[in-house]
């Protein structure tokens, strides 16, 4: 039977103790609140931040942003990652190391201060009809599979909305993308090259309308379809 140390053992760091608390008190699949976490560690400042550090070791802890069924103050311990209380396993992978301010600024500059997933710029409003929400940019890590089979993790700019949708877990297959580009017609490749050169693609009015339509509930989509059917050509 596996022997798990006590989360009260202060010979461990606060992140390790938080991991032990999740395993021995909360249990995988169960919900806990921020108040319960802080009550378990009254002697640890910023225990929430220490808990988040476990994600760099393969632990999955969902918040209300990841799981809409959770209340704002709730979190769910989904899956256990590395046994960080075992010597040698608490060191984060190299690609998970914290970014310096200089590194973050360089990535934002290299990406022209645009989200590389949706193309929105910092402070711009999303054009999806979901109310006024201004974009905030972060730096994420993207797993890149190269044509020769090697893999590395590269830094990329993403807005908060795209990052919440799983940006940190995304992978891009560069070889597969190159094959898709090779299959384009010469005209399409020239157009694609122009988009790359300008680093931005403007959307036509109909594409913007389509983006808003995709966000509508079923009843509203049906109403819009009925209204279009009734419009004169």
PDB file of C-alpha atoms in Angstrom:
ATOM      1  CA  UNK A   1       0.000   0.000   0.000  1.00  0.00           C
ATOM      2  CA  UNK A   2       1.281   3.438  -0.937  1.00  0.00           C
ATOM      3  CA  UNK A   3       2.418   5.547   2.004  1.00  0.00           C
ATOM      4  CA  UNK A   4       1.541   9.215   1.601  1.00  0.00           C
ATOM      5  CA  UNK A   5       3.201  11.732   3.953  1.00  0.00           C
ATOM      6  CA  UNK A   6       1.071  14.110   5.982  1.00  0.00           C
ATOM      7  CA  UNK A   7       0.314  17.493   4.453  1.00  0.00           C
ATOM      8  CA  UNK A   8       0.987  18.965   7.894  1.00  0.00           C
ATOM      9  CA  UNK A   9       4.666  17.940   7.741  1.00  0.00           C
ATOM     10  CA  UNK A  10       6.470  21.286   7.423  1.00  0.00           C
ATOM     11  CA  UNK A  11       9.671  19.719   6.172  1.00  0.00           C
ATOM     12  CA  UNK A  12       7.973  19.908   2.763  1.00  0.00           C
ATOM     13  CA  UNK A  13       7.475  23.106   0.803  1.00  0.00           C
ATOM     14  CA  UNK A  14       4.022  24.662   0.542  1.00  0.00           C
ATOM     15  CA  UNK A  15       3.384  23.359  -3.005  1.00  0.00           C
ATOM     16  CA  UNK A  16       4.193  19.810  -1.938  1.00  0.00           C
ATOM     17  CA  UNK A  17       2.007  20.125   1.126  1.00  0.00           C
ATOM     18  CA  UNK A  18      -0.851  21.367  -1.048  1.00  0.00           C
ATOM     19  CA  UNK A  19      -0.430  18.286  -3.268  1.00  0.00           C
ATOM     20  CA  UNK A  20      -0.544  16.012  -0.232  1.00  0.00           C
ATOM     21  CA  UNK A  21      -3.694  17.773   0.987  1.00  0.00           C
ATOM     22  CA  UNK A  22      -5.397  17.200  -2.339  1.00  0.00           C
ATOM     23  CA  UNK A  23      -4.515  13.501  -2.316  1.00  0.00           C
ATOM     24  CA  UNK A  24      -5.249  12.713   1.328  1.00  0.00           C
ATOM     25  CA  UNK A  25      -8.119  15.090   2.096  1.00  0.00           C
ATOM     26  CA  UNK A  26      -9.892  16.143  -1.104  1.00  0.00           C
ATOM     27  CA  UNK A  27      -9.472  13.132  -3.367  1.00  0.00           C
ATOM     28  CA  UNK A  28      -9.480  12.975  -7.164  1.00  0.00           C
ATOM     29  CA  UNK A  29     -12.704  14.105  -8.799  1.00  0.00           C
ATOM     30  CA  UNK A  30     -13.908  16.038  -5.766  1.00  0.00           C
ATOM     31  CA  UNK A  31     -14.612  19.723  -5.246  1.00  0.00           C
ATOM     32  CA  UNK A  32     -12.994  22.034  -2.705  1.00  0.00           C
ATOM     33  CA  UNK A  33     -13.290  25.740  -2.018  1.00  0.00           C
ATOM     34  CA  UNK A  34     -10.691  28.461  -1.625  1.00  0.00           C
ATOM     35  CA  UNK A  35     -11.839  28.885   1.968  1.00  0.00           C
ATOM     36  CA  UNK A  36     -11.168  25.211   2.717  1.00  0.00           C
ATOM     37  CA  UNK A  37      -7.717  25.475   1.156  1.00  0.00           C
ATOM     38  CA  UNK A  38      -6.794  28.528   3.210  1.00  0.00           C
ATOM     39  CA  UNK A  39      -8.207  26.984   6.358  1.00  0.00           C
ATOM     40  CA  UNK A  40      -5.961  23.942   5.851  1.00  0.00           C
ATOM     41  CA  UNK A  41      -2.889  26.178   5.448  1.00  0.00           C
ATOM     42  CA  UNK A  42      -3.345  29.196   7.734  1.00  0.00           C
ATOM     43  CA  UNK A  43       0.444  29.545   8.020  1.00  0.00           C
ATOM     44  CA  UNK A  44       1.084  29.778   4.253  1.00  0.00           C
ATOM     45  CA  UNK A  45       0.794  33.047   2.363  1.00  0.00           C
ATOM     46  CA  UNK A  46      -0.499  32.806  -1.240  1.00  0.00           C
ATOM     47  CA  UNK A  47      -1.380  29.128  -0.922  1.00  0.00           C
ATOM     48  CA  UNK A  48      -3.617  29.549  -4.005  1.00  0.00           C
ATOM     49  CA  UNK A  49      -0.546  30.393  -6.064  1.00  0.00           C
ATOM     50  CA  UNK A  50       1.389  27.431  -4.653  1.00  0.00           C
ATOM     51  CA  UNK A  51      -1.501  25.153  -5.606  1.00  0.00           C
ATOM     52  CA  UNK A  52      -1.506  26.462  -9.175  1.00  0.00           C
ATOM     53  CA  UNK A  53       2.156  25.515  -9.424  1.00  0.00           C
ATOM     54  CA  UNK A  54       1.140  21.860  -9.413  1.00  0.00           C
ATOM     55  CA  UNK A  55      -0.186  22.255 -12.957  1.00  0.00           C
ATOM     56  CA  UNK A  56       3.423  22.478 -14.133  1.00  0.00           C
ATOM     57  CA  UNK A  57       3.844  18.926 -12.833  1.00  0.00           C
ATOM     58  CA  UNK A  58       0.896  17.375 -14.633  1.00  0.00           C
ATOM     59  CA  UNK A  59      -1.774  17.970 -11.992  1.00  0.00           C
ATOM     60  CA  UNK A  60      -5.161  19.043 -13.302  1.00  0.00           C
ATOM     61  CA  UNK A  61      -7.121  21.387 -11.064  1.00  0.00           C
ATOM     62  CA  UNK A  62     -10.144  22.981 -12.732  1.00  0.00           C
ATOM     63  CA  UNK A  63     -11.660  26.343 -11.840  1.00  0.00           C
ATOM     64  CA  UNK A  64     -15.018  27.790 -12.864  1.00  0.00           C
ATOM     65  CA  UNK A  65     -13.343  29.055 -16.044  1.00  0.00           C
ATOM     66  CA  UNK A  66     -12.466  25.489 -17.036  1.00  0.00           C
ATOM     67  CA  UNK A  67     -15.681  23.882 -15.749  1.00  0.00           C
ATOM     68  CA  UNK A  68     -18.798  26.099 -15.930  1.00  0.00           C
ATOM     69  CA  UNK A  69     -20.601  23.824 -13.463  1.00  0.00           C
ATOM     70  CA  UNK A  70     -18.302  25.070 -10.687  1.00  0.00           C
ATOM     71  CA  UNK A  71     -19.064  28.139  -8.618  1.00  0.00           C
ATOM     72  CA  UNK A  72     -16.525  30.950  -8.659  1.00  0.00           C
ATOM     73  CA  UNK A  73     -15.115  29.981  -5.265  1.00  0.00           C
ATOM     74  CA  UNK A  74     -14.929  26.270  -6.130  1.00  0.00           C
ATOM     75  CA  UNK A  75     -12.214  24.164  -7.737  1.00  0.00           C
ATOM     76  CA  UNK A  76     -12.132  20.507  -8.736  1.00  0.00           C
ATOM     77  CA  UNK A  77      -9.158  18.186  -8.207  1.00  0.00           C
ATOM     78  CA  UNK A  78      -9.410  16.291 -11.501  1.00  0.00           C
ATOM     79  CA  UNK A  79      -6.230  14.232 -11.824  1.00  0.00           C
ATOM     80  CA  UNK A  80      -3.034  13.695  -9.891  1.00  0.00           C
ATOM     81  CA  UNK A  81       0.290  14.379 -11.585  1.00  0.00           C
ATOM     82  CA  UNK A  82       3.870  13.754 -10.498  1.00  0.00           C
ATOM     83  CA  UNK A  83       4.475  12.687  -6.892  1.00  0.00           C
ATOM     84  CA  UNK A  84       6.188  15.959  -6.027  1.00  0.00           C
ATOM     85  CA  UNK A  85       6.874  14.859  -2.429  1.00  0.00           C
ATOM     86  CA  UNK A  86       9.391  12.317  -3.769  1.00  0.00           C
ATOM     87  CA  UNK A  87      12.911  13.824  -4.090  1.00  0.00           C
ATOM     88  CA  UNK A  88      13.701  14.836  -7.661  1.00  0.00           C
ATOM     89  CA  UNK A  89      10.101  14.997  -8.841  1.00  0.00           C
ATOM     90  CA  UNK A  90       9.271  18.489  -7.656  1.00  0.00           C
ATOM     91  CA  UNK A  91      11.467  20.186 -10.233  1.00  0.00           C
ATOM     92  CA  UNK A  92       9.387  21.705 -13.026  1.00  0.00           C
ATOM     93  CA  UNK A  93      10.271  20.821 -16.644  1.00  0.00           C
ATOM     94  CA  UNK A  94      12.534  23.335 -18.354  1.00  0.00           C
ATOM     95  CA  UNK A  95       9.769  24.562 -20.645  1.00  0.00           C
ATOM     96  CA  UNK A  96       7.608  25.289 -17.597  1.00  0.00           C
ATOM     97  CA  UNK A  97      10.110  27.671 -16.019  1.00  0.00           C
ATOM     98  CA  UNK A  98       8.795  31.115 -15.112  1.00  0.00           C
ATOM     99  CA  UNK A  99       9.199  33.854 -17.699  1.00  0.00           C
ATOM    100  CA  UNK A 100      11.128  37.010 -16.999  1.00  0.00           C
ATOM    101  CA  UNK A 101       9.625  40.404 -17.791  1.00  0.00           C
ATOM    102  CA  UNK A 102      12.166  40.800 -20.611  1.00  0.00           C
ATOM    103  CA  UNK A 103      11.192  37.453 -22.163  1.00  0.00           C
ATOM    104  CA  UNK A 104       7.509  38.302 -22.004  1.00  0.00           C
ATOM    105  CA  UNK A 105       8.060  41.740 -23.562  1.00  0.00           C
ATOM    106  CA  UNK A 106      10.087  40.220 -26.423  1.00  0.00           C
ATOM    107  CA  UNK A 107       7.388  37.643 -27.220  1.00  0.00           C
ATOM    108  CA  UNK A 108       4.687  40.331 -27.268  1.00  0.00           C
ATOM    109  CA  UNK A 109       6.837  42.494 -29.547  1.00  0.00           C
ATOM    110  CA  UNK A 110       7.678  39.593 -31.892  1.00  0.00           C
ATOM    111  CA  UNK A 111       3.960  38.768 -32.152  1.00  0.00           C
ATOM    112  CA  UNK A 112       3.052  42.411 -32.838  1.00  0.00           C
ATOM    113  CA  UNK A 113       0.964  42.467 -29.643  1.00  0.00           C
ATOM    114  CA  UNK A 114      -1.664  40.241 -31.268  1.00  0.00           C
ATOM    115  CA  UNK A 115      -3.242  37.016 -30.034  1.00  0.00           C
ATOM    116  CA  UNK A 116      -1.844  34.342 -32.349  1.00  0.00           C
ATOM    117  CA  UNK A 117      -5.004  32.254 -31.957  1.00  0.00           C
ATOM    118  CA  UNK A 118      -7.746  34.763 -32.810  1.00  0.00           C
ATOM    119  CA  UNK A 119      -5.779  37.798 -34.025  1.00  0.00           C
ATOM    120  CA  UNK A 120      -7.164  40.324 -31.562  1.00  0.00           C
ATOM    121  CA  UNK A 121      -4.947  43.083 -30.211  1.00  0.00           C
ATOM    122  CA  UNK A 122      -4.525  44.213 -26.617  1.00  0.00           C
ATOM    123  CA  UNK A 123      -7.431  46.406 -25.538  1.00  0.00           C
ATOM    124  CA  UNK A 124      -9.538  45.635 -28.606  1.00  0.00           C
ATOM    125  CA  UNK A 125     -13.158  44.577 -28.205  1.00  0.00           C
ATOM    126  CA  UNK A 126     -14.273  41.111 -29.285  1.00  0.00           C
ATOM    127  CA  UNK A 127     -16.648  41.284 -32.238  1.00  0.00           C
ATOM    128  CA  UNK A 128     -18.927  38.395 -31.325  1.00  0.00           C
ATOM    129  CA  UNK A 129     -21.970  40.194 -30.019  1.00  0.00           C
ATOM    130  CA  UNK A 130     -21.380  38.914 -26.483  1.00  0.00           C
ATOM    131  CA  UNK A 131     -21.176  42.339 -24.895  1.00  0.00           C
ATOM    132  CA  UNK A 132     -18.215  44.666 -24.512  1.00  0.00           C
ATOM    133  CA  UNK A 133     -15.133  42.725 -23.462  1.00  0.00           C
ATOM    134  CA  UNK A 134     -11.637  44.058 -24.061  1.00  0.00           C
ATOM    135  CA  UNK A 135      -8.829  41.655 -24.854  1.00  0.00           C
ATOM    136  CA  UNK A 136      -5.981  41.058 -22.409  1.00  0.00           C
ATOM    137  CA  UNK A 137      -2.828  39.415 -23.732  1.00  0.00           C
ATOM    138  CA  UNK A 138      -0.720  36.758 -22.025  1.00  0.00           C
ATOM    139  CA  UNK A 139       2.264  34.644 -23.074  1.00  0.00           C
ATOM    140  CA  UNK A 140       1.651  30.896 -23.407  1.00  0.00           C
ATOM    141  CA  UNK A 141       3.769  27.900 -24.352  1.00  0.00           C
ATOM    142  CA  UNK A 142       2.955  25.946 -27.487  1.00  0.00           C
ATOM    143  CA  UNK A 143       4.197  22.422 -28.182  1.00  0.00           C
ATOM    144  CA  UNK A 144       5.618  22.329 -31.720  1.00  0.00           C
ATOM    145  CA  UNK A 145       6.183  19.105 -33.668  1.00  0.00           C
ATOM    146  CA  UNK A 146       8.804  19.697 -36.377  1.00  0.00           C
ATOM    147  CA  UNK A 147       8.952  17.907 -39.749  1.00  0.00           C
ATOM    148  CA  UNK A 148      12.003  15.909 -38.591  1.00  0.00           C
ATOM    149  CA  UNK A 149      10.047  14.527 -35.628  1.00  0.00           C
ATOM    150  CA  UNK A 150      11.664  16.654 -32.937  1.00  0.00           C
ATOM    151  CA  UNK A 151       9.496  18.483 -30.417  1.00  0.00           C
ATOM    152  CA  UNK A 152      10.061  21.705 -28.535  1.00  0.00           C
ATOM    153  CA  UNK A 153       7.998  24.277 -26.673  1.00  0.00           C
ATOM    154  CA  UNK A 154       7.837  27.796 -28.060  1.00  0.00           C
ATOM    155  CA  UNK A 155       6.434  30.977 -26.561  1.00  0.00           C
ATOM    156  CA  UNK A 156       3.418  32.606 -28.171  1.00  0.00           C
ATOM    157  CA  UNK A 157       1.044  35.486 -27.437  1.00  0.00           C
ATOM    158  CA  UNK A 158      -2.577  34.612 -26.646  1.00  0.00           C
ATOM    159  CA  UNK A 159      -5.495  36.568 -25.299  1.00  0.00           C
ATOM    160  CA  UNK A 160      -7.007  35.520 -21.998  1.00  0.00           C
ATOM    161  CA  UNK A 161     -10.104  34.112 -23.707  1.00  0.00           C
ATOM    162  CA  UNK A 162      -8.136  31.824 -26.047  1.00  0.00           C
ATOM    163  CA  UNK A 163      -5.799  30.782 -23.247  1.00  0.00           C
ATOM    164  CA  UNK A 164      -8.738  29.786 -21.068  1.00  0.00           C
ATOM    165  CA  UNK A 165      -9.862  27.499 -23.870  1.00  0.00           C
ATOM    166  CA  UNK A 166      -6.741  25.359 -23.428  1.00  0.00           C
ATOM    167  CA  UNK A 167      -4.007  27.342 -25.102  1.00  0.00           C
ATOM    168  CA  UNK A 168      -1.288  25.904 -22.866  1.00  0.00           C
ATOM    169  CA  UNK A 169      -2.083  22.359 -24.012  1.00  0.00           C
ATOM    170  CA  UNK A 170      -2.188  23.007 -27.737  1.00  0.00           C
ATOM    171  CA  UNK A 171       0.175  21.382 -30.182  1.00  0.00           C
ATOM    172  CA  UNK A 172       1.007  22.448 -33.713  1.00  0.00           C
ATOM    173  CA  UNK A 173       2.308  19.976 -36.300  1.00  0.00           C
ATOM    174  CA  UNK A 174       4.563  22.111 -38.473  1.00  0.00           C
ATOM    175  CA  UNK A 175       5.128  19.333 -41.010  1.00  0.00           C
ATOM    176  CA  UNK A 176       1.391  18.803 -41.498  1.00  0.00           C
ATOM    177  CA  UNK A 177       0.892  22.557 -41.920  1.00  0.00           C
ATOM    178  CA  UNK A 178       3.601  22.705 -44.592  1.00  0.00           C
ATOM    179  CA  UNK A 179       1.884  19.872 -46.476  1.00  0.00           C
ATOM    180  CA  UNK A 180      -1.388  21.808 -46.427  1.00  0.00           C
ATOM    181  CA  UNK A 181       0.392  24.883 -47.813  1.00  0.00           C
ATOM    182  CA  UNK A 182       1.999  22.802 -50.581  1.00  0.00           C
ATOM    183  CA  UNK A 183      -1.464  21.568 -51.595  1.00  0.00           C
ATOM    184  CA  UNK A 184      -2.732  25.125 -52.144  1.00  0.00           C
ATOM    185  CA  UNK A 185      -3.023  26.495 -55.634  1.00  0.00           C
ATOM    186  CA  UNK A 186      -0.397  29.069 -56.725  1.00  0.00           C
ATOM    187  CA  UNK A 187      -2.977  31.850 -56.320  1.00  0.00           C
ATOM    188  CA  UNK A 188      -3.873  30.676 -52.811  1.00  0.00           C
ATOM    189  CA  UNK A 189      -0.196  30.426 -51.816  1.00  0.00           C
ATOM    190  CA  UNK A 190       0.437  33.993 -53.003  1.00  0.00           C
ATOM    191  CA  UNK A 191      -2.565  35.200 -51.009  1.00  0.00           C
ATOM    192  CA  UNK A 192      -1.360  33.284 -47.951  1.00  0.00           C
ATOM    193  CA  UNK A 193       2.117  34.792 -48.368  1.00  0.00           C
ATOM    194  CA  UNK A 194       0.579  38.282 -48.356  1.00  0.00           C
ATOM    195  CA  UNK A 195      -1.246  37.493 -45.126  1.00  0.00           C
ATOM    196  CA  UNK A 196       2.047  36.335 -43.615  1.00  0.00           C
ATOM    197  CA  UNK A 197       3.833  39.484 -44.793  1.00  0.00           C
ATOM    198  CA  UNK A 198       1.220  41.796 -43.267  1.00  0.00           C
ATOM    199  CA  UNK A 199       0.795  39.471 -40.266  1.00  0.00           C
ATOM    200  CA  UNK A 200      -2.913  40.153 -40.304  1.00  0.00           C
ATOM    201  CA  UNK A 201      -5.954  39.127 -42.252  1.00  0.00           C
ATOM    202  CA  UNK A 202      -8.946  41.405 -42.414  1.00  0.00           C
ATOM    203  CA  UNK A 203     -12.343  39.741 -42.333  1.00  0.00           C
ATOM    204  CA  UNK A 204     -15.087  40.589 -44.809  1.00  0.00           C
ATOM    205  CA  UNK A 205     -18.456  41.883 -43.518  1.00  0.00           C
ATOM    206  CA  UNK A 206     -20.099  38.495 -44.138  1.00  0.00           C
ATOM    207  CA  UNK A 207     -17.383  36.698 -42.149  1.00  0.00           C
ATOM    208  CA  UNK A 208     -17.912  39.081 -39.223  1.00  0.00           C
ATOM    209  CA  UNK A 209     -21.662  38.452 -39.375  1.00  0.00           C
ATOM    210  CA  UNK A 210     -21.030  34.705 -39.421  1.00  0.00           C
ATOM    211  CA  UNK A 211     -18.847  35.007 -36.315  1.00  0.00           C
ATOM    212  CA  UNK A 212     -21.673  36.748 -34.443  1.00  0.00           C
ATOM    213  CA  UNK A 213     -24.245  34.236 -35.727  1.00  0.00           C
ATOM    214  CA  UNK A 214     -22.208  31.298 -34.368  1.00  0.00           C
ATOM    215  CA  UNK A 215     -22.584  32.675 -30.829  1.00  0.00           C
ATOM    216  CA  UNK A 216     -26.402  32.811 -30.946  1.00  0.00           C
ATOM    217  CA  UNK A 217     -28.644  30.389 -29.010  1.00  0.00           C
ATOM    218  CA  UNK A 218     -30.698  27.941 -31.090  1.00  0.00           C
ATOM    219  CA  UNK A 219     -33.899  29.990 -30.818  1.00  0.00           C
ATOM    220  CA  UNK A 220     -32.155  33.104 -32.123  1.00  0.00           C
ATOM    221  CA  UNK A 221     -30.448  31.181 -34.932  1.00  0.00           C
ATOM    222  CA  UNK A 222     -33.861  29.845 -36.021  1.00  0.00           C
ATOM    223  CA  UNK A 223     -35.425  33.323 -35.840  1.00  0.00           C
ATOM    224  CA  UNK A 224     -32.634  34.772 -37.962  1.00  0.00           C
ATOM    225  CA  UNK A 225     -32.980  31.995 -40.541  1.00  0.00           C
ATOM    226  CA  UNK A 226     -36.724  32.638 -40.744  1.00  0.00           C
ATOM    227  CA  UNK A 227     -36.152  36.374 -41.157  1.00  0.00           C
ATOM    228  CA  UNK A 228     -33.630  35.817 -43.970  1.00  0.00           C
ATOM    229  CA  UNK A 229     -36.071  33.498 -45.765  1.00  0.00           C
ATOM    230  CA  UNK A 230     -38.607  36.309 -45.686  1.00  0.00           C
ATOM    231  CA  UNK A 231     -36.246  38.909 -47.141  1.00  0.00           C
ATOM    232  CA  UNK A 232     -36.697  39.865 -50.767  1.00  0.00           C
ATOM    233  CA  UNK A 233     -33.742  39.091 -53.057  1.00  0.00           C
TER     234      UNK A 233
END
